[in-house]
PDB file of C-alpha atoms in Angstrom:
ATOM      1  CA  MET W   1       0.000   0.000   0.000  1.00 53.00           C
ATOM      2  CA  LYS W   2       1.203   3.472  -0.763  1.00 65.00           C
ATOM      3  CA  ASN W   3       2.048   5.795   2.106  1.00 82.00           C
ATOM      4  CA  LYS W   4       0.770   8.880   0.417  1.00 84.00           C
ATOM      5  CA  TYR W   5      -0.377  10.517   3.653  1.00 82.00           C
ATOM      6  CA  GLN W   6       3.023  10.228   5.337  1.00 83.00           C
ATOM      7  CA  ARG W   7       4.782  11.712   2.309  1.00 87.00           C
ATOM      8  CA  ALA W   8       2.419  14.666   1.994  1.00 87.00           C
ATOM      9  CA  ASN W   9       3.315  18.067   3.360  1.00 89.00           C
ATOM     10  CA  LYS W  10       1.456  19.680   6.258  1.00 91.00           C
ATOM     11  CA  LYS W  11      -0.997  21.582   4.083  1.00 93.00           C
ATOM     12  CA  GLU W  12      -1.893  18.536   1.977  1.00 90.00           C
ATOM     13  CA  LYS W  13      -2.415  16.440   5.114  1.00 90.00           C
ATOM     14  CA  LYS W  14      -4.769  19.020   6.575  1.00 92.00           C
ATOM     15  CA  GLU W  15      -6.773  19.271   3.349  1.00 92.00           C
ATOM     16  CA  ALA W  16      -6.971  15.477   3.005  1.00 91.00           C
ATOM     17  CA  ARG W  17      -8.197  15.103   6.604  1.00 92.00           C
ATOM     18  CA  GLN W  18     -10.846  17.780   6.061  1.00 94.00           C
ATOM     19  CA  LYS W  19     -12.066  16.177   2.843  1.00 93.00           C
ATOM     20  CA  PHE W  20     -12.085  12.697   4.389  1.00 93.00           C
ATOM     21  CA  PHE W  21     -14.022  13.817   7.453  1.00 94.00           C
ATOM     22  CA  ALA W  22     -16.545  15.523   5.150  1.00 94.00           C
ATOM     23  CA  THR W  23     -17.543  12.131   3.695  1.00 93.00           C
ATOM     24  CA  GLU W  24     -20.324  10.065   5.269  1.00 94.00           C
ATOM     25  CA  PHE W  25     -17.924   7.432   6.590  1.00 94.00           C
ATOM     26  CA  GLY W  26     -15.583  10.140   7.816  1.00 93.00           C
ATOM     27  CA  LYS W  27     -18.347  11.850   9.794  1.00 95.00           C
ATOM     28  CA  GLU W  28     -19.255   8.607  11.569  1.00 96.00           C
ATOM     29  CA  LEU W  29     -15.611   7.810  12.232  1.00 95.00           C
ATOM     30  CA  LYS W  30     -15.007  11.324  13.572  1.00 95.00           C
ATOM     31  CA  LYS W  31     -17.707  10.785  16.213  1.00 95.00           C
ATOM     32  CA  ARG W  32     -16.023   7.577  17.368  1.00 95.00           C
ATOM     33  CA  LEU W  33     -12.580   9.133  17.391  1.00 95.00           C
ATOM     34  CA  ASP W  34     -13.809  12.140  19.356  1.00 95.00           C
ATOM     35  CA  ARG W  35     -15.348   9.722  21.842  1.00 95.00           C
ATOM     36  CA  LEU W  36     -11.911   8.116  22.295  1.00 93.00           C
ATOM     37  CA  VAL W  37     -10.416  11.517  23.113  1.00 95.00           C
ATOM     38  CA  ILE W  38     -13.164  12.159  25.661  1.00 96.00           C
ATOM     39  CA  TYR W  39     -12.560   8.758  27.254  1.00 94.00           C
ATOM     40  CA  SER W  40      -8.845   9.485  27.394  1.00 95.00           C
ATOM     41  CA  VAL W  41      -9.358  12.856  29.072  1.00 96.00           C
ATOM     42  CA  LEU W  42     -11.765  11.375  31.616  1.00 96.00           C
ATOM     43  CA  LEU W  43      -9.413   8.488  32.293  1.00 96.00           C
ATOM     44  CA  PHE W  44      -6.548  10.932  32.745  1.00 96.00           C
ATOM     45  CA  GLY W  45      -8.590  12.935  35.261  1.00 97.00           C
ATOM     46  CA  PHE W  46      -9.467   9.776  37.152  1.00 96.00           C
ATOM     47  CA  THR W  47      -5.801   8.733  37.146  1.00 96.00           C
ATOM     48  CA  ILE W  48      -4.756  12.088  38.598  1.00 96.00           C
ATOM     49  CA  TYR W  49      -7.457  11.697  41.256  1.00 95.00           C
ATOM     50  CA  ILE W  50      -6.157   8.220  42.185  1.00 94.00           C
ATOM     51  CA  ILE W  51      -2.585   9.483  42.463  1.00 94.00           C
ATOM     52  CA  ILE W  52      -3.484  12.531  44.573  1.00 94.00           C
ATOM     53  CA  ASP W  53      -5.885  10.574  46.788  1.00 93.00           C
ATOM     54  CA  ASN W  54      -3.314   7.853  47.317  1.00 93.00           C
ATOM     55  CA  PHE W  55      -0.584  10.377  48.082  1.00 91.00           C
ATOM     56  CA  LEU W  56      -2.719  12.153  50.692  1.00 93.00           C
ATOM     57  CA  LYS W  57      -4.167   9.075  52.406  1.00 90.00           C
ATOM     58  CA  ASP W  58      -2.617   5.626  52.575  1.00 85.00           C
ATOM     59  CA  ASN W  59       0.227   5.734  50.031  1.00 84.00           C
ATOM     60  CA  SER W  60      -0.427   2.169  48.834  1.00 89.00           C
ATOM     61  CA  ILE W  61       1.704   0.805  46.014  1.00 93.00           C
ATOM     62  CA  ILE W  62      -1.250  -0.962  44.376  1.00 93.00           C
ATOM     63  CA  ASN W  63      -2.909   2.380  43.634  1.00 92.00           C
ATOM     64  CA  TYR W  64       0.212   3.599  41.860  1.00 93.00           C
ATOM     65  CA  ILE W  65       0.277   0.393  39.815  1.00 95.00           C
ATOM     66  CA  THR W  66      -3.394   0.904  38.911  1.00 94.00           C
ATOM     67  CA  ALA W  67      -2.680   4.485  37.893  1.00 95.00           C
ATOM     68  CA  SER W  68       0.212   3.359  35.695  1.00 96.00           C
ATOM     69  CA  PHE W  69      -2.020   0.828  33.929  1.00 96.00           C
ATOM     70  CA  LEU W  70      -4.602   3.545  33.336  1.00 96.00           C
ATOM     71  CA  ILE W  71      -1.915   5.763  31.814  1.00 96.00           C
ATOM     72  CA  ILE W  72      -0.957   2.885  29.518  1.00 96.00           C
ATOM     73  CA  PHE W  73      -4.590   2.609  28.389  1.00 95.00           C
ATOM     74  CA  ILE W  74      -4.730   6.359  27.779  1.00 96.00           C
ATOM     75  CA  LEU W  75      -1.684   6.112  25.540  1.00 96.00           C
ATOM     76  CA  LEU W  76      -3.128   3.102  23.712  1.00 95.00           C
ATOM     77  CA  PHE W  77      -6.372   4.988  23.039  1.00 94.00           C
ATOM     78  CA  LEU W  78      -4.536   8.021  21.660  1.00 95.00           C
ATOM     79  CA  ILE W  79      -2.009   6.039  19.599  1.00 95.00           C
ATOM     80  CA  GLY W  80      -4.785   3.851  18.202  1.00 94.00           C
ATOM     81  CA  ARG W  81      -6.808   6.937  17.323  1.00 95.00           C
ATOM     82  CA  HIS W  82      -3.872   8.400  15.419  1.00 93.00           C
ATOM     83  CA  TYR W  83      -3.266   5.085  13.632  1.00 94.00           C
ATOM     84  CA  VAL W  84      -6.903   4.868  12.513  1.00 94.00           C
ATOM     85  CA  ILE W  85      -6.847   8.441  11.203  1.00 93.00           C
ATOM     86  CA  VAL W  86      -3.622   7.920   9.255  1.00 92.00           C
ATOM     87  CA  LYS W  87      -4.773   4.592   7.819  1.00 92.00           C
ATOM     88  CA  ASN W  88      -8.178   5.831   6.679  1.00 93.00           C
ATOM     89  CA  VAL W  89      -6.999   9.177   5.303  1.00 92.00           C
ATOM     90  CA  ASN W  90      -4.188   7.395   3.448  1.00 91.00           C
ATOM     91  CA  ASN W  91      -6.712   4.986   1.893  1.00 90.00           C
ATOM     92  CA  TYR W  92      -8.897   7.953   0.950  1.00 90.00           C
ATOM     93  CA  MET W  93      -5.967   9.747  -0.705  1.00 88.00           C
ATOM     94  CA  VAL W  94      -4.917   6.646  -2.664  1.00 87.00           C
ATOM     95  CA  LYS W  95      -8.440   5.830  -3.884  1.00 86.00           C
ATOM     96  CA  LYS W  96      -9.238   9.464  -4.692  1.00 79.00           C
ATOM     97  CA  ASN W  97      -6.358   9.708  -7.153  1.00 70.00           C
ATOM     98  CA  LYS W  98      -7.232   6.508  -9.026  1.00 62.00           C
TER      99      LYS W  98
END
């Protein structure tokens, strides 16, 4: 598969993302991807709460381990979101030019 999206300059990437998210599939995907960002932000807030609460109260190691796993999930959500955007916009760019 061609990596047209990765080779494009910043302006072309922005235009391709805008055109892709204007399609019907892109609109539905945008809702799901925005939901992932919301989940990540909420999970980050909850992680901060766990760390602060643990620091102020009992200072248990298991709470720090839980917080670290939550941070890993946050990163997985955001990396996966980026991967899905790049993959779908790249497919859109390749098919559009054929």
